[in-house]
CSV table of C-alpha atoms in Angstrom, one decimal:
chain,number,residue,atom,x,y,z
A,1,MET,CA,14.7,13.8,23.5
A,2,GLU,CA,15.6,10.3,22.3
A,3,GLY,CA,15.6,7.7,25.1
A,4,GLN,CA,12.8,9.3,27.0
A,5,MET,CA,9.7,8.8,24.9
A,6,LYS,CA,6.5,6.9,25.5
A,7,LEU,CA,5.1,6.3,22.1
A,8,VAL,CA,1.6,4.5,21.5
A,9,ILE,CA,0.7,2.9,18.1
A,10,ASP,CA,-2.7,2.4,17.7
A,11,CYS,CA,-3.2,-0.8,15.8
A,12,PHE,CA,-6.9,-1.5,17.5
A,13,LYS,CA,-8.7,-1.5,13.9
A,14,GLN,CA,-5.8,-3.7,12.1
A,15,VAL,CA,-7.5,-7.2,11.0
A,16,LYS,CA,-6.0,-9.1,8.6
A,17,GLY,CA,-8.0,-9.5,5.7
A,18,ALA,CA,-10.8,-7.5,6.9
A,19,GLY,CA,-12.0,-4.9,4.5
A,20,LYS,CA,-9.4,-3.3,2.1
A,21,SER,CA,-6.4,-2.7,4.3
A,22,ILE,CA,-3.8,-5.7,3.8
A,23,GLY,CA,-1.2,-3.4,2.6
A,24,ILE,CA,-2.0,-0.8,5.9
A,25,TYR,CA,-1.8,-3.9,7.9
A,26,ASN,CA,1.3,-5.3,6.5
A,27,LEU,CA,2.8,-1.6,7.1
A,28,ALA,CA,1.7,-1.6,10.9
A,29,ARG,CA,3.0,-5.1,11.3
A,30,HIS,CA,6.5,-4.5,9.8
A,31,LEU,CA,6.7,-1.0,11.6
A,32,VAL,CA,6.3,-2.4,14.8
A,33,TRP,CA,8.7,-5.6,14.4
A,34,GLU,CA,11.4,-2.9,12.9
A,35,LEU,CA,10.9,-0.2,16.1
A,36,ALA,CA,10.6,-3.4,18.4
A,37,GLY,CA,13.8,-4.8,17.2
A,38,LYS,CA,15.9,-1.9,17.6
A,39,GLN,CA,14.7,-1.2,21.1
A,40,ASN,CA,15.7,-4.5,22.0
A,41,ALA,CA,19.0,-4.2,20.3
A,42,LYS,CA,19.4,-0.5,22.6
A,43,GLN,CA,19.3,-1.7,26.2
A,44,SER,CA,20.0,1.9,27.4
A,45,SER,CA,17.0,3.2,25.7
A,46,GLN,CA,14.1,4.5,27.7
A,47,ASN,CA,11.8,4.3,24.8
A,48,GLU,CA,8.5,2.9,25.4
A,49,ILE,CA,6.6,1.6,22.4
A,50,ILE,CA,2.8,0.6,23.6
A,51,VAL,CA,1.0,-1.0,20.9
A,52,LEU,CA,-2.7,-1.1,20.9
A,53,GLY,CA,-4.2,-4.2,19.0
A,54,ASN,CA,-7.2,-6.5,19.4
A,55,SER,CA,-8.0,-10.4,19.5
A,56,TYR,CA,-7.5,-10.7,15.9
A,57,ASN,CA,-3.9,-9.3,15.6
A,58,ARG,CA,-2.1,-10.2,18.9
A,59,LYS,CA,0.1,-12.9,16.9
A,60,ASP,CA,1.5,-10.4,14.7
A,61,PHE,CA,1.6,-7.5,17.1
A,62,ASP,CA,2.5,-8.6,20.6
A,63,VAL,CA,6.2,-9.0,20.5
A,64,ALA,CA,9.2,-8.8,22.4
A,65,GLY,CA,9.9,-4.8,22.7
A,66,VAL,CA,6.6,-3.6,22.9
A,67,THR,CA,4.1,-3.4,25.7
A,68,TYR,CA,0.9,-5.0,23.9
A,69,ILE,CA,-2.6,-4.4,25.1
A,70,GLU,CA,-5.6,-5.8,23.8
A,71,ILE,CA,-8.8,-3.7,23.5
A,72,LYS,CA,-11.5,-5.7,24.7
A,73,LYS,CA,-13.6,-3.9,21.6
A,74,ASN,CA,-15.0,-5.7,18.4
A,75,PRO,CA,-12.6,-3.9,15.8
A,76,LEU,CA,-15.0,-5.3,13.4
A,77,SER,CA,-18.0,-3.2,14.6
A,78,LYS,CA,-18.0,0.2,12.3
A,79,LEU,CA,-19.8,1.9,15.4
A,80,THR,CA,-17.0,0.7,17.8
A,81,CYS,CA,-14.4,2.0,15.3
A,82,ILE,CA,-15.8,5.0,14.9
A,83,ARG,CA,-16.2,5.9,18.6
A,84,TRP,CA,-12.4,4.3,18.9
A,85,GLU,CA,-10.9,6.5,16.7
A,86,LEU,CA,-12.9,10.0,17.4
A,87,PHE,CA,-12.9,9.9,21.0
A,88,ASP,CA,-11.7,6.5,22.7
A,89,VAL,CA,-8.2,6.0,21.8
A,90,SER,CA,-7.3,9.5,22.9
A,91,LEU,CA,-8.7,9.1,26.3
A,92,PHE,CA,-6.9,6.0,26.3
A,93,ALA,CA,-3.3,7.3,25.6
A,94,ARG,CA,-3.6,10.0,27.7
A,95,LYS,CA,-4.5,7.5,30.5
A,96,LEU,CA,-1.3,5.6,29.6
A,97,GLY,CA,0.6,8.9,30.0
A,98,ALA,CA,1.9,8.9,26.3
A,99,ASP,CA,3.9,11.5,24.9
A,100,LYS,CA,2.9,10.8,21.3
A,101,VAL,CA,0.0,8.6,19.3
A,102,LEU,CA,0.7,7.3,16.2
A,103,PHE,CA,-2.4,6.4,14.0
A,104,VAL,CA,-1.7,4.1,11.3
A,105,ARG,CA,-4.8,4.1,9.6
A,106,GLY,CA,-4.8,7.8,8.6
A,107,TYR,CA,-7.5,9.2,10.9
A,108,ALA,CA,-6.4,10.8,14.0
A,109,SER,CA,-8.5,11.7,17.2
A,110,MET,CA,-11.0,14.5,17.6
A,111,LEU,CA,-9.9,15.1,21.2
A,112,HIS,CA,-6.4,15.9,20.2
A,113,LEU,CA,-5.3,15.3,24.2
A,114,THR,CA,-1.6,14.0,23.1
A,115,LYS,CA,1.0,14.7,20.3
A,116,GLU,CA,-0.7,12.9,17.5
A,117,TYR,CA,1.4,11.6,14.5
A,118,VAL,CA,-0.9,10.0,11.2
A,119,ILE,CA,0.0,7.9,8.7
A,120,ILE,CA,-1.9,9.0,5.5
A,121,HIS,CA,-1.7,6.5,2.8
A,122,ASP,CA,-3.5,8.0,0.2
A,123,MET,CA,-6.4,10.5,-1.0
A,124,ILE,CA,-8.2,8.2,-3.3
A,125,PRO,CA,-11.6,8.8,-1.7
A,126,PHE,CA,-11.3,12.3,-3.4
A,127,TYR,CA,-10.2,10.6,-6.6
A,128,TYR,CA,-13.7,8.5,-6.5
A,129,HIS,CA,-15.4,11.5,-5.5
A,130,GLU,CA,-14.5,13.8,-8.7
A,131,HIS,CA,-13.7,10.2,-11.3
A,132,PHE,CA,-16.6,7.7,-9.9
A,133,LYS,CA,-19.2,9.4,-7.9
A,134,GLY,CA,-21.7,6.7,-6.2
A,135,TYR,CA,-19.2,3.9,-6.8
A,136,PHE,CA,-19.2,3.9,-2.8
A,137,ASN,CA,-21.5,4.9,-0.2
A,138,ARG,CA,-21.8,8.3,-0.8
A,139,LEU,CA,-22.2,9.1,3.0
A,140,GLU,CA,-19.3,7.0,3.8
A,141,ASN,CA,-17.0,8.1,1.1
A,142,PHE,CA,-18.2,11.8,2.6
A,143,TYR,CA,-17.1,10.7,6.3
A,144,ILE,CA,-13.9,9.3,5.0
A,145,MET,CA,-12.8,12.5,3.3
A,146,ARG,CA,-13.8,14.6,6.3
A,147,ARG,CA,-11.7,12.4,8.7
A,148,LEU,CA,-8.7,12.2,6.0
A,149,LYS,CA,-9.0,16.1,5.9
A,150,ALA,CA,-9.5,16.9,9.4
A,151,SER,CA,-6.4,14.6,10.4
A,152,ALA,CA,-4.0,16.3,8.3
A,153,LYS,CA,-4.8,19.6,8.9
A,154,HIS,CA,-4.6,19.3,12.9
A,155,ALA,CA,-2.3,16.5,13.4
A,156,ASP,CA,1.3,17.6,14.6
A,157,LYS,CA,2.9,15.5,11.9
A,158,VAL,CA,1.9,13.7,9.0
A,159,ILE,CA,3.7,11.1,7.4
A,160,THR,CA,2.8,9.6,3.9
A,161,ILE,CA,4.1,7.0,1.7
A,162,SER,CA,4.8,9.1,-1.6
A,163,GLU,CA,5.6,12.3,-2.9
A,164,ALA,CA,2.5,12.1,-4.8
A,165,SER,CA,0.4,11.5,-2.1
A,166,LYS,CA,1.9,14.5,-0.2
A,167,ARG,CA,0.9,16.5,-3.2
A,168,ASP,CA,-2.5,15.2,-3.0
A,169,ILE,CA,-2.9,15.9,1.1
A,170,MET,CA,-2.0,19.2,0.2
A,171,LYS,CA,-4.2,19.8,-2.4
A,172,TYR,CA,-7.6,18.0,-1.1
A,173,ALA,CA,-6.8,18.8,2.9
A,174,HIS,CA,-4.5,22.1,2.9
A,175,ALA,CA,-2.1,21.0,5.2
A,176,ASP,CA,0.6,22.7,5.7
A,177,GLU,CA,3.6,21.2,3.5
A,178,LYS,CA,6.3,21.7,6.8
A,179,ARG,CA,4.3,19.1,8.9
A,180,ILE,CA,4.3,16.3,6.1
A,181,THR,CA,6.9,13.6,5.6
A,182,VAL,CA,7.5,11.5,3.1
A,183,ILE,CA,8.9,8.0,4.5
A,184,HIS,CA,8.2,5.6,1.4
A,185,ASN,CA,6.7,1.9,2.2
A,186,GLY,CA,9.4,-1.0,3.2
A,187,TYR,CA,9.3,-4.1,1.2
A,188,THR,CA,9.7,-7.8,2.6
A,189,PRO,CA,12.3,-9.3,0.9
A,190,ILE,CA,11.3,-12.2,-1.5
A,191,LYS,CA,13.2,-15.4,-1.7
A,192,ARG,CA,14.1,-15.5,-4.9
A,193,GLU,CA,13.7,-19.5,-5.3
A,194,VAL,CA,14.0,-21.7,-8.4
A,195,TYR,CA,10.8,-22.1,-9.5
A,196,ALA,CA,9.9,-24.8,-11.7
A,197,ALA,CA,8.7,-23.4,-15.2
A,198,ASP,CA,5.5,-23.3,-16.3
A,199,GLY,CA,6.2,-24.8,-20.1
A,200,GLU,CA,4.4,-21.7,-21.5
A,201,ASP,CA,5.1,-18.2,-21.7
A,202,TYR,CA,2.8,-15.5,-20.6
A,203,ILE,CA,2.0,-12.2,-19.6
A,204,ILE,CA,0.7,-11.4,-16.1
A,205,ALA,CA,-1.2,-8.3,-14.5
A,206,VAL,CA,-2.3,-7.3,-10.9
A,207,THR,CA,-5.4,-5.3,-10.4
A,208,SER,CA,-8.7,-5.6,-8.7
A,209,LYS,CA,-12.3,-4.5,-9.6
A,210,LEU,CA,-12.1,-1.2,-8.0
A,211,PRO,CA,-12.0,1.2,-11.0
A,212,HIS,CA,-8.5,2.9,-10.4
A,213,LYS,CA,-7.0,-0.3,-10.5
A,214,ASN,CA,-7.9,-0.3,-14.3
A,215,ALA,CA,-8.7,-3.8,-15.0
A,216,VAL,CA,-10.9,-3.0,-18.1
A,217,GLY,CA,-7.9,-0.6,-19.4
A,218,ILE,CA,-5.6,-4.3,-19.0
A,219,ALA,CA,-8.1,-6.3,-21.1
A,220,LYS,CA,-8.5,-3.5,-23.7
A,221,ALA,CA,-4.8,-3.0,-24.3
A,222,TYR,CA,-4.1,-6.6,-24.2
A,223,MET,CA,-6.7,-7.4,-27.0
A,224,HIS,CA,-5.1,-4.6,-28.8
A,225,TYR,CA,-1.7,-6.5,-28.5
A,226,ARG,CA,-3.2,-9.4,-29.6
A,227,LYS,CA,-4.0,-7.8,-32.7
A,228,ILE,CA,-0.6,-6.4,-34.0
A,229,ALA,CA,2.1,-8.8,-32.0
A,230,GLN,CA,3.6,-11.3,-34.7
A,231,HIS,CA,2.9,-14.0,-31.6
A,232,PRO,CA,0.9,-13.1,-28.9
A,233,LEU,CA,1.3,-14.7,-25.5
A,234,PRO,CA,-1.5,-15.3,-23.0
A,235,LEU,CA,-2.6,-12.9,-20.2
A,236,VAL,CA,-3.1,-14.1,-16.8
A,237,VAL,CA,-4.8,-11.6,-14.8
A,238,ILE,CA,-4.8,-11.7,-10.8
A,239,GLY,CA,-7.1,-9.9,-8.6
A,240,THR,CA,-10.4,-10.5,-10.4
A,241,ASP,CA,-12.1,-13.1,-12.2
A,242,GLY,CA,-13.4,-10.6,-14.9
A,243,ALA,CA,-17.2,-11.1,-13.7
A,244,GLN,CA,-18.1,-7.9,-12.9
A,245,LEU,CA,-15.9,-5.5,-15.5
A,246,GLU,CA,-18.0,-3.5,-17.6
A,247,GLY,CA,-18.2,-4.0,-21.3
A,248,ILE,CA,-15.5,-6.7,-21.0
A,249,ASP,CA,-16.2,-10.3,-22.0
A,250,LYS,CA,-15.0,-12.7,-19.1
A,251,GLU,CA,-14.3,-15.0,-22.3
A,252,LEU,CA,-12.1,-13.0,-24.2
A,253,GLN,CA,-9.5,-14.9,-26.2
A,254,GLY,CA,-6.1,-15.3,-24.4
A,255,ILE,CA,-7.0,-14.2,-21.2
A,256,THR,CA,-6.9,-16.0,-18.0
A,257,TRP,CA,-9.0,-14.1,-15.0
A,258,ILE,CA,-7.5,-15.5,-11.8
A,259,GLY,CA,-9.2,-14.1,-8.4
A,260,TYR,CA,-7.2,-13.4,-5.0
A,261,VAL,CA,-4.3,-15.7,-4.7
A,262,GLU,CA,-4.1,-17.1,-1.1
A,263,ARG,CA,-1.1,-18.3,-1.0
A,264,ASP,CA,2.2,-16.2,-1.2
A,265,GLU,CA,4.1,-18.8,-2.8
A,266,GLU,CA,2.0,-19.5,-5.9
A,267,LEU,CA,1.9,-15.6,-6.4
A,268,HIS,CA,5.5,-15.2,-6.5
A,269,ARG,CA,5.8,-18.3,-8.9
A,270,LEU,CA,3.0,-16.8,-11.1
A,271,LEU,CA,5.3,-13.4,-11.1
A,272,HIS,CA,8.7,-15.1,-11.9
A,273,ASN,CA,8.1,-17.4,-14.3
A,274,ALA,CA,5.9,-14.6,-16.5
A,275,LYS,CA,7.3,-12.9,-19.3
A,276,ALA,CA,6.5,-9.6,-18.7
A,277,PHE,CA,4.9,-7.8,-15.7
A,278,LEU,CA,1.6,-5.4,-16.3
A,279,PHE,CA,0.3,-2.7,-13.9
A,280,LEU,CA,-2.1,-0.1,-15.0
A,281,SER,CA,-3.6,1.5,-12.1
A,282,VAL,CA,-4.2,4.9,-12.2
A,283,ALA,CA,-4.2,6.2,-8.8
A,284,GLU,CA,-1.7,4.5,-6.1
A,285,GLY,CA,-0.6,5.8,-2.8
A,286,PHE,CA,2.9,3.6,-3.5
A,287,GLY,CA,2.1,0.5,-5.5
A,288,PHE,CA,3.9,-2.6,-4.1
A,289,PRO,CA,3.0,-5.3,-7.2
A,290,PRO,CA,5.5,-3.8,-9.3
A,291,ILE,CA,8.5,-3.8,-6.8
A,292,GLU,CA,7.4,-7.4,-6.3
A,293,ALA,CA,7.8,-8.6,-9.8
A,294,MET,CA,11.0,-6.5,-9.9
A,295,GLN,CA,12.6,-8.9,-6.9
A,296,LEU,CA,11.3,-11.6,-8.5
A,297,GLU,CA,13.4,-10.6,-11.7
A,298,THR,CA,10.5,-10.1,-14.0
A,299,PRO,CA,10.8,-7.1,-16.7
A,300,VAL,CA,7.6,-4.5,-15.6
A,301,VAL,CA,5.2,-2.3,-18.0
A,302,CYS,CA,3.9,0.4,-15.6
A,303,SER,CA,1.3,3.1,-15.3
A,304,ASN,CA,2.8,6.5,-15.5
A,305,MET,CA,0.3,8.2,-13.4
A,306,SER,CA,0.0,8.9,-9.6
A,307,SER,CA,3.0,7.8,-7.3
A,308,LEU,CA,3.9,4.7,-9.9
A,309,PRO,CA,7.0,6.8,-11.9
A,310,GLU,CA,8.2,7.8,-8.3
A,311,VAL,CA,8.1,4.3,-7.2
A,312,VAL,CA,9.6,2.3,-10.3
A,313,GLY,CA,11.9,4.7,-11.4
A,314,ASP,CA,13.8,4.2,-14.6
A,315,ALA,CA,13.6,0.3,-14.0
A,316,ALA,CA,10.4,0.0,-15.7
A,317,LEU,CA,8.6,1.0,-19.1
A,318,LEU,CA,6.4,3.5,-18.3
A,319,VAL,CA,3.2,3.9,-20.4
A,320,ASN,CA,0.1,6.3,-20.5
A,321,PRO,CA,-2.7,3.5,-19.1
A,322,HIS,CA,-5.4,5.1,-21.4
A,323,ASP,CA,-3.2,4.3,-24.4
A,324,VAL,CA,-3.6,1.1,-25.9
A,325,GLN,CA,-1.5,1.5,-28.7
A,326,GLU,CA,1.7,2.5,-26.3
A,327,VAL,CA,0.7,-0.4,-23.8
A,328,ALA,CA,0.8,-2.9,-26.8
A,329,GLN,CA,3.7,-1.6,-28.6
A,330,ALA,CA,5.5,-1.8,-24.8
A,331,LEU,CA,4.4,-5.5,-24.0
A,332,ILE,CA,5.9,-6.4,-27.2
A,333,ARG,CA,8.9,-4.6,-26.9
A,334,VAL,CA,9.6,-6.7,-23.3
A,335,THR,CA,8.8,-9.9,-24.5
A,336,THR,CA,10.8,-10.1,-27.7
A,337,ASP,CA,13.6,-7.7,-26.7
A,338,SER,CA,15.4,-10.1,-24.8
A,339,ALA,CA,18.6,-7.6,-24.3
A,340,TYR,CA,16.1,-4.7,-22.9
A,341,ALA,CA,14.3,-7.0,-20.9
A,342,LYS,CA,17.2,-8.1,-19.1
A,343,THR,CA,18.2,-4.2,-18.8
A,344,LEU,CA,15.0,-3.7,-16.9
A,345,VAL,CA,15.3,-7.1,-14.5
A,346,GLU,CA,18.7,-5.6,-13.3
A,347,LYS,CA,17.3,-2.3,-13.2
A,348,GLY,CA,14.8,-3.5,-11.3
A,349,LEU,CA,16.5,-5.5,-8.3
A,350,ARG,CA,18.4,-2.4,-7.7
A,351,ASN,CA,15.4,-0.4,-7.6
A,352,ALA,CA,13.6,-2.6,-5.2
A,353,GLU,CA,16.7,-2.5,-2.6
A,354,ARG,CA,15.7,1.3,-2.3
A,355,PHE,CA,12.7,0.2,-0.2
A,356,ASN,CA,14.2,-1.9,2.4
A,357,TRP,CA,13.1,-2.0,5.7
A,358,ASP,CA,16.3,-0.5,7.6
A,359,LYS,CA,16.2,2.3,5.7
A,360,THR,CA,12.5,2.9,5.9
A,361,GLY,CA,12.3,1.8,9.8
A,362,GLU,CA,15.5,4.1,10.5
A,363,LYS,CA,13.3,7.2,8.8
A,364,TYR,CA,10.5,6.2,11.2
A,365,ARG,CA,12.6,6.2,14.4
A,366,GLU,CA,14.0,9.3,13.6
A,367,VAL,CA,10.4,10.9,13.1
A,368,LEU,CA,9.0,9.2,16.2
A,369,PHE,CA,11.8,9.5,18.6
A,370,ASP,CA,14.3,11.9,17.8
A,371,GLU,CA,11.8,14.9,17.1
A,372,VAL,CA,10.6,17.0,19.5
């Protein structure tokens, strides 16, 4: 069937910086680039890739090798997006004569007018329903859970980004395991430039105010570390200013809270110059920050929950994110045992290579174009 496929990729709802979907946006962008690049290289191929976009994302998705169609609707309107994903996209794709439609955001259409492939990144809304009821708007979270369930059960193929997410999809949506394919996320290589040293050793953590990112756990573990370490290093926390964390004093000694870091170069400098990287999330579909730290030659202390052991392998020191003693001891080890830290750095560089886009793109091409 290769060379005879008309594939529509639905990127209408992708708006960089809007909502909480930067990871999904980046995956969609790099997937389109990868498929388009290989399409250009294979002149004999008759595959046609059609990308449905919006006025905000043309610069990222209108690339050689694809037919880009700008949908003249507002992707920032919730009602417009709901109608689009439930009905309009399926009707539009059928008019285009699509053989398959790939939904990158996890929600397939209700009409099922073409073959539907859906990328479900995680089932974290179900995690919030179980552990943090009321944190999000209950009606909105209920809608998201229902849509994820329906998409997982009725799509012709479900693609997900980790074995952990696959298990969650089977648990919560009761989807047929045979229709689920795991394709790990690809990473964008970071140039390991020579960054000027900051002049001070420090530990760095990446988190957010969302409960599953466990910023409170990071602060508590760090305070225990300060109590037991002979020469404790300061902590820099990226992703939240600490102001909205329940039970945590923003002025805790030794912690510098940094919100969103806009420039990648600044983020990479902070990661590269750190003595250790700390990531204590309790639920992740994949978890990119540890891979970024590994690329930047920083030893990683990482949560042992959800998809993270699968992603970091043996290249990080795994800890129980709720055990402050265990986390504190891990931080002491990676910041004082230079031989062990060097081993983690070497393993981290090799581990990151598992997720390069050549491998990820090839797996997507096999699923999207080779499977009937």
